């Protein structure tokens, strides 16, 4: 839906505005992609931390028995 709205706005705008809108659209798209990778990196970081906690817990259990 947003893409259709953007294309309609893009076609009606003057040439300089079209270029500005296209640049802005590309910038926003790239930022969204970067945000997804940041979220994924955060997910991997948390996964590693949880794995470390699990390892520490298992080590604690084996040391206390």
Coordinates of C-alpha atoms in Angstrom, one line a residue:
X1 CA 0.0 0.0 0.0
X2 CA 2.8 2.4 0.9
X3 CA 4.6 1.6 -2.4
X4 CA 1.4 2.4 -4.4
X5 CA 1.0 5.7 -2.5
X6 CA 4.7 6.5 -3.1
X7 CA 4.5 5.8 -6.9
X8 CA 1.3 7.9 -7.2
X9 CA 3.0 10.8 -5.4
X10 CA 6.2 10.3 -7.4
X11 CA 4.5 10.5 -10.8
X12 CA 2.6 13.7 -10.0
X13 CA 5.5 15.6 -8.6
X14 CA 7.9 18.0 -10.5
X15 CA 11.2 16.6 -11.6
X16 CA 13.3 17.9 -8.7
X17 CA 10.7 16.7 -6.2
X18 CA 10.6 13.3 -7.9
X19 CA 14.4 13.0 -7.4
X20 CA 14.1 14.2 -3.8
X21 CA 11.2 11.7 -3.1
X22 CA 13.1 8.9 -4.7
X23 CA 16.2 9.6 -2.7
X24 CA 14.2 9.8 0.5
X25 CA 12.4 6.6 -0.4
X26 CA 15.8 4.8 -1.0
X27 CA 17.2 6.2 2.2
X28 CA 14.2 5.0 4.2
X29 CA 14.3 1.6 2.6
X30 CA 18.0 1.2 3.4
X31 CA 17.4 2.4 7.0
X32 CA 14.7 -0.2 7.3
X33 CA 17.1 -2.9 6.1
X34 CA 19.7 -1.7 8.5
X35 CA 17.2 -1.9 11.4
X36 CA 16.3 -5.5 10.5
X37 CA 20.0 -6.4 10.6
X38 CA 20.4 -4.6 13.9
X39 CA 17.5 -6.5 15.3
X40 CA 19.0 -9.8 14.0
X41 CA 22.4 -8.9 15.5
X42 CA 20.6 -8.2 18.8
X43 CA 18.8 -11.5 18.6
X44 CA 22.1 -13.3 18.0
X45 CA 23.7 -11.5 20.9
X46 CA 20.9 -12.5 23.2
X47 CA 21.0 -16.0 22.0
X48 CA 24.7 -16.2 22.8
X49 CA 24.1 -14.7 26.2
X50 CA 21.4 -17.3 27.0
X51 CA 23.6 -20.1 25.8
X52 CA 26.3 -18.8 28.2
X53 CA 23.8 -18.7 31.1
X54 CA 22.7 -22.2 30.3
X55 CA 26.4 -23.4 30.3
X56 CA 27.0 -21.6 33.6
X57 CA 23.9 -23.2 35.1
X58 CA 24.9 -26.7 34.0
X59 CA 28.4 -26.1 35.4
X60 CA 26.9 -24.9 38.7
X61 CA 24.7 -28.0 38.9
X62 CA 27.5 -30.4 38.2
X63 CA 29.8 -28.6 40.7
X64 CA 27.2 -28.7 43.5
X65 CA 26.4 -32.4 43.2

